[in-house]
Short mmCIF file of C-alpha atoms in Angstrom, two decimals:
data_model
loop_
_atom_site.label_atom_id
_atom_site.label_comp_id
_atom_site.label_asym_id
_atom_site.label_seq_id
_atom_site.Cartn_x
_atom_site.Cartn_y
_atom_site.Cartn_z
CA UNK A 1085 -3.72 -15.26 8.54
CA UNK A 1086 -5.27 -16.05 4.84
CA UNK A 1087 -6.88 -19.54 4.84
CA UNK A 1088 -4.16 -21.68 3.18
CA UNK A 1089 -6.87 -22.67 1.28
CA UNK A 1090 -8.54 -19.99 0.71
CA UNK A 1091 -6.40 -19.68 -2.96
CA UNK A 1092 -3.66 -21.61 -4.30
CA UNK A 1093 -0.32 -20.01 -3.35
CA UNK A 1094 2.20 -20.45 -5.81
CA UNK A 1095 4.72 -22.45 -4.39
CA UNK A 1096 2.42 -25.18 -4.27
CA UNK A 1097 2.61 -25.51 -7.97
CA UNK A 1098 4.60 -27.56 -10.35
CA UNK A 1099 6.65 -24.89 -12.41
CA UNK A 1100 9.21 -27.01 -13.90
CA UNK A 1101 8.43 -26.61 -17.89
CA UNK A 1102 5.35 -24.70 -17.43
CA UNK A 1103 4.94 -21.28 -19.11
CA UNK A 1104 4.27 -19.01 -16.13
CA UNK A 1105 2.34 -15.41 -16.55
CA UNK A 1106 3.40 -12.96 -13.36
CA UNK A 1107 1.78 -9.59 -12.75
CA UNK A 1108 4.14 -7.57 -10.68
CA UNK A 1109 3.85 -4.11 -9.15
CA UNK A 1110 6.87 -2.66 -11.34
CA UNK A 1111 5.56 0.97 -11.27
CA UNK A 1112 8.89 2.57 -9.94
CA UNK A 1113 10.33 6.07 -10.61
CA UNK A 1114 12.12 6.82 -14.08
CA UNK A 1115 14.03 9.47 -14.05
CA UNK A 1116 15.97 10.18 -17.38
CA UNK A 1117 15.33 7.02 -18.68
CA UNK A 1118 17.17 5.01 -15.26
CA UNK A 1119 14.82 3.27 -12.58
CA UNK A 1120 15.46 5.73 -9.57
CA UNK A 1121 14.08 3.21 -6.53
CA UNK A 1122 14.39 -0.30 -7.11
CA UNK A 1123 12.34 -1.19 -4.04
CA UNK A 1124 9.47 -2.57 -5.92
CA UNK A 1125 11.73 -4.16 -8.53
CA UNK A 1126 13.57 -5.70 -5.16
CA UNK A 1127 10.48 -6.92 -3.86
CA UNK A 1128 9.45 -9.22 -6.94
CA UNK A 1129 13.02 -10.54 -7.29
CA UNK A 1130 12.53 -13.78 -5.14
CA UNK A 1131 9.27 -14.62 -6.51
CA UNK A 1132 10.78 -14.15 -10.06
CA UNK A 1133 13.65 -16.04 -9.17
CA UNK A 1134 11.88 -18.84 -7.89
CA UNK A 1135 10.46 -19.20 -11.08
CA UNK A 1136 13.67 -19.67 -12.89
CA UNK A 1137 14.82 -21.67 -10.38
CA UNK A 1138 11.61 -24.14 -10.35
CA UNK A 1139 12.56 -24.38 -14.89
CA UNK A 1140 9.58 -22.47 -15.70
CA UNK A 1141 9.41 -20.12 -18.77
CA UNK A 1142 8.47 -16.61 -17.22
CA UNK A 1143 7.03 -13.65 -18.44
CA UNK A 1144 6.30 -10.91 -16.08
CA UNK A 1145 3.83 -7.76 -16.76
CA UNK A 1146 3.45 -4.55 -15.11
CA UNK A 1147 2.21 -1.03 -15.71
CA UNK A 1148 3.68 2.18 -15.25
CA UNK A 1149 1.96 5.27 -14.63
CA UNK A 1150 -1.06 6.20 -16.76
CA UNK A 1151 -0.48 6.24 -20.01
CA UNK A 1152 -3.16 6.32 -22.71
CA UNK A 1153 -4.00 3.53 -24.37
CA UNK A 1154 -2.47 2.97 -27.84
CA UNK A 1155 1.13 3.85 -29.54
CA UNK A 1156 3.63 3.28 -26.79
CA UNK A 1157 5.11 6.40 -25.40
CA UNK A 1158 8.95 6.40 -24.74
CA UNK A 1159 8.18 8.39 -21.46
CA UNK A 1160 6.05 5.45 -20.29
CA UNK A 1161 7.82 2.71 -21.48
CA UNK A 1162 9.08 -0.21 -18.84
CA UNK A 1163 12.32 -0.69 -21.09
CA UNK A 1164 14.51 0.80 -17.83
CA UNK A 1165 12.70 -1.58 -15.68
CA UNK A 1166 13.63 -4.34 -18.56
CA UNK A 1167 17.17 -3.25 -18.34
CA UNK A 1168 17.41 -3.09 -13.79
CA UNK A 1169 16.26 -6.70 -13.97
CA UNK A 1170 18.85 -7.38 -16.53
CA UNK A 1171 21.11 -6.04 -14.15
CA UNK A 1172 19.67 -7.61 -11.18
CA UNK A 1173 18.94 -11.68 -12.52
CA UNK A 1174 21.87 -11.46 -14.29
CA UNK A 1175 20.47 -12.89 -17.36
CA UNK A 1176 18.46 -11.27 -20.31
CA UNK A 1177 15.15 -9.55 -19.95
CA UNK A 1178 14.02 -8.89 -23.17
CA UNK A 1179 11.09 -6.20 -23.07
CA UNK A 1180 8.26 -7.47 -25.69
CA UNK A 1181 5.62 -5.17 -27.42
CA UNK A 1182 4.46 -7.36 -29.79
CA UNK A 1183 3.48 -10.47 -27.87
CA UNK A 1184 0.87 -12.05 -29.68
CA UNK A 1185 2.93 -13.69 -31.86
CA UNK A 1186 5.01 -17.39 -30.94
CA UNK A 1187 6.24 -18.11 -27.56
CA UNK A 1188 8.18 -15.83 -25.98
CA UNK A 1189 10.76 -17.60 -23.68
CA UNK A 1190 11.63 -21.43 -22.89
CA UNK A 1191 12.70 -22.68 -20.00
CA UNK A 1192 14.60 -20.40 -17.53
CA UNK A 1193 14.33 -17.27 -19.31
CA UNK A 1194 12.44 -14.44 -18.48
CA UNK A 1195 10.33 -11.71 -20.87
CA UNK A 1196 9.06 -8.39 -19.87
CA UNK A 1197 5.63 -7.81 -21.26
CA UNK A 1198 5.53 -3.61 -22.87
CA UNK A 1199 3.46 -1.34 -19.94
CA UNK A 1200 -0.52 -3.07 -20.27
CA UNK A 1201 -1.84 0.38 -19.87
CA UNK A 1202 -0.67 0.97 -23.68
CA UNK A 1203 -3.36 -2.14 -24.13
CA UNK A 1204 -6.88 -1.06 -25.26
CA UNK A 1205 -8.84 -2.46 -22.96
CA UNK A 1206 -6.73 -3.22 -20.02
CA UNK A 1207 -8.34 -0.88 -17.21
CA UNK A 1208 -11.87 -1.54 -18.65
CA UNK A 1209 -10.93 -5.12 -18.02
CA UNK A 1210 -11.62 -6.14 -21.44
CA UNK A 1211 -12.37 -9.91 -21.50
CA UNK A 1212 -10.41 -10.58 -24.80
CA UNK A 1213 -7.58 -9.02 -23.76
CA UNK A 1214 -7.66 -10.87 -20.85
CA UNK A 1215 -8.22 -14.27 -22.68
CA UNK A 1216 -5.06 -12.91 -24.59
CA UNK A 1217 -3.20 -12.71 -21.65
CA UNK A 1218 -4.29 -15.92 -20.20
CA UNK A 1219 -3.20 -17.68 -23.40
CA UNK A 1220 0.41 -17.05 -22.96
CA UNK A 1221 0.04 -19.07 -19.92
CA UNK A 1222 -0.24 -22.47 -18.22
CA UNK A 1223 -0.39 -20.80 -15.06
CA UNK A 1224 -1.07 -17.36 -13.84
CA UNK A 1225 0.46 -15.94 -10.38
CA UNK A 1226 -0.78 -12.52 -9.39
CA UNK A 1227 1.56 -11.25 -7.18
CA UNK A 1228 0.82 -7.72 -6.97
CA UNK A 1229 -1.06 -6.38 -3.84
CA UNK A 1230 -1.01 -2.59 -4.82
CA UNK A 1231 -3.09 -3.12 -7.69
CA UNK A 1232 -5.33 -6.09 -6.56
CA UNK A 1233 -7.97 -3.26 -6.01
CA UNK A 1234 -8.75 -2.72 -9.53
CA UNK A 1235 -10.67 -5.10 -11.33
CA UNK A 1236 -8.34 -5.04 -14.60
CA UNK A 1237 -7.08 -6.97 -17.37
CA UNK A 1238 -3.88 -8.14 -15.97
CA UNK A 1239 -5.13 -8.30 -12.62
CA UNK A 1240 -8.69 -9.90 -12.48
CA UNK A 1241 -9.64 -10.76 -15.89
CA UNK A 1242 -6.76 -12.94 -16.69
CA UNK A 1243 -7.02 -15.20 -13.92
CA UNK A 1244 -11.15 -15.55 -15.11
CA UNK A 1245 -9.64 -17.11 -18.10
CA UNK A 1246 -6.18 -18.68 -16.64
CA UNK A 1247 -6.09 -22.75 -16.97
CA UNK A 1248 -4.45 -22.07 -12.82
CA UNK A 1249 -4.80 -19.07 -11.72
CA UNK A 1250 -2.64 -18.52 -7.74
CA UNK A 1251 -1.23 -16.09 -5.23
CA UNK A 1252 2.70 -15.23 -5.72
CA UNK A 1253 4.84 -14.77 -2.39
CA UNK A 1254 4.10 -11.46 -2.03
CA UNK A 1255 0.58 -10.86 -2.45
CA UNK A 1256 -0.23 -14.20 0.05
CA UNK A 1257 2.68 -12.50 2.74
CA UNK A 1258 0.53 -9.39 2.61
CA UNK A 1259 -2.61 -10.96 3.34
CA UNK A 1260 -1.57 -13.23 6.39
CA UNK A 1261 0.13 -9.89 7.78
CA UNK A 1262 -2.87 -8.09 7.20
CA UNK A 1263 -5.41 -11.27 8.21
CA UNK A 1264 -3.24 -11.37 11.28
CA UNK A 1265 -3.59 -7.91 12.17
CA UNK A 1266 -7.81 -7.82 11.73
CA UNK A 1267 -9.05 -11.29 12.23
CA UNK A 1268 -7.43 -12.50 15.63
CA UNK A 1269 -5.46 -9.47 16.47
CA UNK A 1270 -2.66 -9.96 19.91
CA UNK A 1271 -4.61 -7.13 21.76
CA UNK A 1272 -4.56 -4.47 22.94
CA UNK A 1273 -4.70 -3.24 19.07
CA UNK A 1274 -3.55 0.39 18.56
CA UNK A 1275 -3.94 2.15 15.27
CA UNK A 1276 -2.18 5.15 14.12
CA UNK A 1277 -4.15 6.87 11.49
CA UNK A 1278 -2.79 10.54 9.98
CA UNK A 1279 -3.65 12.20 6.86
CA UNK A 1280 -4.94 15.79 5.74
CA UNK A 1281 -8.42 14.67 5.89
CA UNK A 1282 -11.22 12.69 7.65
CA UNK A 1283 -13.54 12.46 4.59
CA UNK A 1284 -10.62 10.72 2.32
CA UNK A 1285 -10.10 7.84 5.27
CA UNK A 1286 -13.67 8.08 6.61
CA UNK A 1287 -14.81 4.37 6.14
CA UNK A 1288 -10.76 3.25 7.54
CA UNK A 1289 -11.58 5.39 10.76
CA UNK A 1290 -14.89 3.56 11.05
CA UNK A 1291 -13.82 0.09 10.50
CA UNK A 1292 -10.54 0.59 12.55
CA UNK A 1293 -12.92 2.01 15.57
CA UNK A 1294 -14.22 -1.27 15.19
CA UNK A 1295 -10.86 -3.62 15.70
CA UNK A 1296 -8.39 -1.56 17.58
CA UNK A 1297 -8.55 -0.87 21.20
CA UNK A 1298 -7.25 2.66 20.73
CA UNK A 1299 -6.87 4.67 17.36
CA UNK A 1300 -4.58 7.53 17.73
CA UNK A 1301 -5.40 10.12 15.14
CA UNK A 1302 -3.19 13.10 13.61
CA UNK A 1303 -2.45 15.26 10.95
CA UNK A 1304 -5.37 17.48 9.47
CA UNK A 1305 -7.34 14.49 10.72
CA UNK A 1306 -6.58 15.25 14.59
CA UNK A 1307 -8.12 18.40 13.94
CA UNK A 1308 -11.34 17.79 12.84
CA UNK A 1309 -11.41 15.67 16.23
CA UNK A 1310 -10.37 18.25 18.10
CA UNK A 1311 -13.03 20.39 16.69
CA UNK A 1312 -15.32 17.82 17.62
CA UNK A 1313 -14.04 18.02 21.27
CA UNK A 1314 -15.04 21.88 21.27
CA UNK A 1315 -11.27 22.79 20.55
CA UNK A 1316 -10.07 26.08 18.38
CA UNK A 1317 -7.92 25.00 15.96
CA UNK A 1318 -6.97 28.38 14.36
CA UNK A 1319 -6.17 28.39 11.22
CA UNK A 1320 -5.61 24.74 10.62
CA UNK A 1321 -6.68 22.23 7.94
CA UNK A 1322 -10.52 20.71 9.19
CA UNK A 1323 -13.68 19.72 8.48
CA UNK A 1324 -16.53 21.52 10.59
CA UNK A 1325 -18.97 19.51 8.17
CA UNK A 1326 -17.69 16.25 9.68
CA UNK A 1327 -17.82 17.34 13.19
CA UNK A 1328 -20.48 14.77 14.17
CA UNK A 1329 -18.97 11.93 12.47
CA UNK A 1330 -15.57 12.68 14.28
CA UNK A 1331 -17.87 12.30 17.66
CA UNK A 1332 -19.50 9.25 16.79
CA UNK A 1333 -15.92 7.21 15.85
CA UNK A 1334 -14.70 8.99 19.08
CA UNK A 1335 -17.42 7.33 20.70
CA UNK A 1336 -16.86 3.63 19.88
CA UNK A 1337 -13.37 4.00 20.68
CA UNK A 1338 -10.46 4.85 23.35
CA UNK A 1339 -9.20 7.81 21.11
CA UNK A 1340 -6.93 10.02 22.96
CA UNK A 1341 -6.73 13.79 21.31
CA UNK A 1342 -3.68 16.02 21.29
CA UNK A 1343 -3.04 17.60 24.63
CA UNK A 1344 -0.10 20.03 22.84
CA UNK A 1345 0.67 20.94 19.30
CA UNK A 1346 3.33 22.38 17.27
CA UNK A 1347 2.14 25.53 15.35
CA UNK A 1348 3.31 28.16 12.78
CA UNK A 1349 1.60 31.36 11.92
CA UNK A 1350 -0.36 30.87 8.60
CA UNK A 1351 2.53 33.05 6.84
CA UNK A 1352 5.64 31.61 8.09
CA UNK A 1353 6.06 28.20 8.99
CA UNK A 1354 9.67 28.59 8.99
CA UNK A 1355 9.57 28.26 12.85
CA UNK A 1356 7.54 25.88 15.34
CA UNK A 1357 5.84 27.44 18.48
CA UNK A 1358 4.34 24.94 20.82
CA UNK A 1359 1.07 25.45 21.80
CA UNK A 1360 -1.69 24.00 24.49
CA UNK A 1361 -4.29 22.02 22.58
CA UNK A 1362 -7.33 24.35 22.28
CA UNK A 1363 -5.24 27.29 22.45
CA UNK A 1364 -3.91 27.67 19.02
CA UNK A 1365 -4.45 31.43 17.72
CA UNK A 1366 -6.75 32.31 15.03
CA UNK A 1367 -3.21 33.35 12.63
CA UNK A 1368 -1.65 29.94 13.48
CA UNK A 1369 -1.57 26.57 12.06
CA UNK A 1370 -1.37 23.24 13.72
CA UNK A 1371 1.50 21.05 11.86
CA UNK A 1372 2.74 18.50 14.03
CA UNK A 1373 1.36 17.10 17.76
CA UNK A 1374 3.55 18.28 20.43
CA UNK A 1375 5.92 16.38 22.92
CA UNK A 1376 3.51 15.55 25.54
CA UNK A 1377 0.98 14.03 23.31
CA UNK A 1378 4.29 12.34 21.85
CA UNK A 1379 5.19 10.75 24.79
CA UNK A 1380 1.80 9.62 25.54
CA UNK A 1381 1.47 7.83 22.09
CA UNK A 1382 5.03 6.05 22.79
CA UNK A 1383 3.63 4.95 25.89
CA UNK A 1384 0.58 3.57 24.22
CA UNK A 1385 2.43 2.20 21.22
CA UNK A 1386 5.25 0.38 23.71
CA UNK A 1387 2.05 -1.31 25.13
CA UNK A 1388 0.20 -2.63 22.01
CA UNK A 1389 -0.27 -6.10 20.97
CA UNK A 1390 -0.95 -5.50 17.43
CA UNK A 1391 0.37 -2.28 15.94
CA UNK A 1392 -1.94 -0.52 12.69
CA UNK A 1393 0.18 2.58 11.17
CA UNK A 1394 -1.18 4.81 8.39
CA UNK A 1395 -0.04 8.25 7.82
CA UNK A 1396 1.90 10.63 9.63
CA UNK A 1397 1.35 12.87 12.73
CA UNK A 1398 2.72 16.18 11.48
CA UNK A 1399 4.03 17.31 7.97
CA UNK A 1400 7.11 15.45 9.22
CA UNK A 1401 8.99 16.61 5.66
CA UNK A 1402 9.95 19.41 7.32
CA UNK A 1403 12.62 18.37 10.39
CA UNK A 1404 10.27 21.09 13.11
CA UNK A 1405 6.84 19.78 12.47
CA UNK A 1406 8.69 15.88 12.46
CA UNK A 1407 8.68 15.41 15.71
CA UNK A 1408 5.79 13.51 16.67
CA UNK A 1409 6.15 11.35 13.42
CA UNK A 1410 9.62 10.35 14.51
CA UNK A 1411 8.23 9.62 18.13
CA UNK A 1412 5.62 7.37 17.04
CA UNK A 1413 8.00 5.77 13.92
CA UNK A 1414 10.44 5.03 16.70
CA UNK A 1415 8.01 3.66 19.19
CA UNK A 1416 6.17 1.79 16.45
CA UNK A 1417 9.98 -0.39 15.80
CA UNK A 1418 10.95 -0.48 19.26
CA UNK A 1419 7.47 -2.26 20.49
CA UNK A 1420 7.27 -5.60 20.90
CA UNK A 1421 3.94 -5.92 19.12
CA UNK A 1422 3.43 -7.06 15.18
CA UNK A 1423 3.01 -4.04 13.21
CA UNK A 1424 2.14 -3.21 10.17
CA UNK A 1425 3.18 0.38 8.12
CA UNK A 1426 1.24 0.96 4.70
CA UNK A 1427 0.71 4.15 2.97
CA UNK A 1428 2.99 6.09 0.77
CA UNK A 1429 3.63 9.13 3.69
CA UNK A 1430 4.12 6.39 5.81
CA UNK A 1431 6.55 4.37 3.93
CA UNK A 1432 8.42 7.22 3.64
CA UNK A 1433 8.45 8.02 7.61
CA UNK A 1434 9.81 4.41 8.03
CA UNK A 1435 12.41 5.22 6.13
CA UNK A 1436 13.27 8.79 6.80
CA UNK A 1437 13.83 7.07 10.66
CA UNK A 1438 15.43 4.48 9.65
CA UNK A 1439 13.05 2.33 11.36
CA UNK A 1440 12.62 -0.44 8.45
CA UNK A 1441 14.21 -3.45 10.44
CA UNK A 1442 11.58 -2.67 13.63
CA UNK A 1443 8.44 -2.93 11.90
CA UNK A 1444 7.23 -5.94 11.33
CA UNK A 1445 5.30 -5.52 7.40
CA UNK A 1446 5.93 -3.23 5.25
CA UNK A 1447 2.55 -2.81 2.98
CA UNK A 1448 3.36 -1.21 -0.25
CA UNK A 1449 -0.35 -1.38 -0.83
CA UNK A 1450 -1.38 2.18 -0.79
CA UNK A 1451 -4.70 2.25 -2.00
CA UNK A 1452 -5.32 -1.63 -1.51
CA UNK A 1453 -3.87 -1.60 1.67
CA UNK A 1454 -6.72 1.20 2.65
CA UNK A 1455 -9.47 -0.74 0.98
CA UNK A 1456 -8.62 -3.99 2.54
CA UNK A 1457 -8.59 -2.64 5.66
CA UNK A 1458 -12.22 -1.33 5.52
CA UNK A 1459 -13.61 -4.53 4.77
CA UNK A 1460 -13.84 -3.81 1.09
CA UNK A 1461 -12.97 -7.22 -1.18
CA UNK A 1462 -10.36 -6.80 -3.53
CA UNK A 1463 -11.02 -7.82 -7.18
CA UNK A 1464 -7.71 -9.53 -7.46
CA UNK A 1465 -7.61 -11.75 -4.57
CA UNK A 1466 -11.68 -12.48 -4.78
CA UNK A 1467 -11.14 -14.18 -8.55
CA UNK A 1468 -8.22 -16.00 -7.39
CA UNK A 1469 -10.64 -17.23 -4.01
CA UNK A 1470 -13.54 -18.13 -7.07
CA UNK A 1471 -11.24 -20.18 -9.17
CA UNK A 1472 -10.06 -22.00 -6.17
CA UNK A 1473 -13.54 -23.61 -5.08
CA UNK A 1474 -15.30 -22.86 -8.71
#
């Protein structure tokens, strides 16, 4: 887990009165001008309300999507995400675009900052916007994982200038789970990596070779593995060029390849044939591992310790090639081990199974989740570790 000193967490601060600055991960899908998922919106409630609780005056900033900076657009605007935590506090959220001017709330009322991607200077983490932020504040929380991998604005350069600058609830509860699963794993540590391609998870594949005690691979990435074993692969999605950095991963690591796959000739994948690893036709395309190599990964997954997911196994969109997604979802919540799901695709798996309740952290990181897990620091949770011991 995170040092509990390695930052100051917010619930060890004295709220009552204060003016309190929260970045939150509200990016959630509009669609005709209503908030579509709520999950991220869901996830920030208890910090927010925490807030309230504690008598602090809170105003809460987000982006959403990527709009250019200057004149607001509509399209981009967080005024639906103003009005679902209306809805959801059950008091006011008034949605401010011109918030330079006076304090904005007292004392157990809440303000929604206007999208800081309309701010000029915001992604090029401009330090006077940032000492603009920081001056609505007595105390900054950044709370927002997802986006602690950007060195931004509202995410780093604020807390530079912050008079207390801490962790919210959900940005520290993603780091212990994280901490927990790569500093002093339970072993044996089995991680589930799938995707299209090697090259866009390279330096994950390398560092997880380095922790886990297996890595299962799948997807596009199997492939290129399989290639590496000397295996046709048809017509499938791989990456001949990365043939001998598929061998040296496999090399440093128990990595068992597909021993059957689910394929589809090139021009109609409306059916699944099940093939023999190695023997996939030049016409056909591998989509999804097949039930042996299933089976085997629930056995290796039922096992585990500690429990790594990211990506799925097969383009499990489509219920044929969803098989050995489902297997390994399934297997994932059913093992007594502490896992941890991140990754768009993935999130999505979780809940296309139904398998929320089994895992044990959910990382709505995406890209920060990735990063963090090849060693990489993030520039939102290094700035908060500087103003702790600076």
């Amino acid at each position: 887990m995170a040092e509990s000193g390695a930052f100051l967490r917010m619930e060890e601060q004295d709220l009552a009165g204060k003016r309190v600055l929260v970045r939150e991960d509200l990016n959630v899908p509009v669609r005709d001008g209503v908030v579509a998922s709520s999950a991220r919106i869901d996830a920030a409630l208890p910090t927010l309300r925490h807030c309230l609780d504690a008598g602090a005056a809170v105003i809460v900033m987000s982006h959403l999507g990527r709009p250019k900076p200057g004149p607001i657009d509509p399209a981009l605007s967080l005024a639906p995400v103003a009005t679902a935590l209306t809805e959801a506090l059950g008091l006011a959220v008034p949605l401010v675009a011109d918030w330079e001017h006076g304090a904005l709330v007292s004392p157990g009322q809440l303000a929604l900052l206007e999208n800081v991607r309309f701010c000029p200077g915001e992604t090029e983490n401009d330090d006077t916007l940032a000492q603009r932020y920081a001056s609505l504040a007595d105390i900054f929380v950044m709370d927002a994982f997802a986006t602690a991998h950007r060195a931004q604005a509202s995410t780093h350069g604020v807390a530079r200038f912050a008079a207390v600058a801490c962790a919210g609830p959900l940005l520290a509860a993603e780091l212990d789970a994280l901490d927990r699963a790569l500093t002093a794993p339970a072993r044996p540590v089995v991680a589930v990596v799938g995707g299209s391609k090697v090259s866009t998870k390279l330096a994950v594949l390398e560092s997880l070779a380095d922790v886990a005690d297996t890595l299962i691979v799948g997807g596009g990435i199997a492939n290129t593995f399989l290639l590496a074993a000397g295996q046709e692969v048809g017509a499938s999605l791989a990456e001949p060029e990365l043939v001998e950095v598929a061998r040296r991963i496999a090399g440093k690591v128990n990595l068992p390849l597909p021993v059957d796959v689910m394929t589809a000739p090139s021009a109609d994948d409306s059916a699944a044939l099940l093939r023999l690893a190695g023997e996939v036709p030049e016409g056909e395309t591998i989509l999804d591992i097949g039930p042996e190599s299933a089976r085997r990964c629930r056995e290796v997954l039922q096992g585990a310790g500690t429990i790594l997911w990211n990506g799925p196994l097969g383009v499990f969109e489509r219920d044929h090639f969803g098989e050995g997604t489902r297997v390994v979802a399934e297997a994932v919540a059913s093992s007594s081990a502490f896992s941890i799901a991140g990754g768009g695709d993935t999130l999505a798996a979780v809940e296309k199974y139904g398998v929320a309740d089994g895992v044990s952290y959910l990382s709505t990181g995406g890209g920060a989740f990735l990063e963090y897990v090849e060693g990489k620091p993030l520039p939102g949770v290094e700035v908060l570790k500087q103003r702790r011991f600076g």
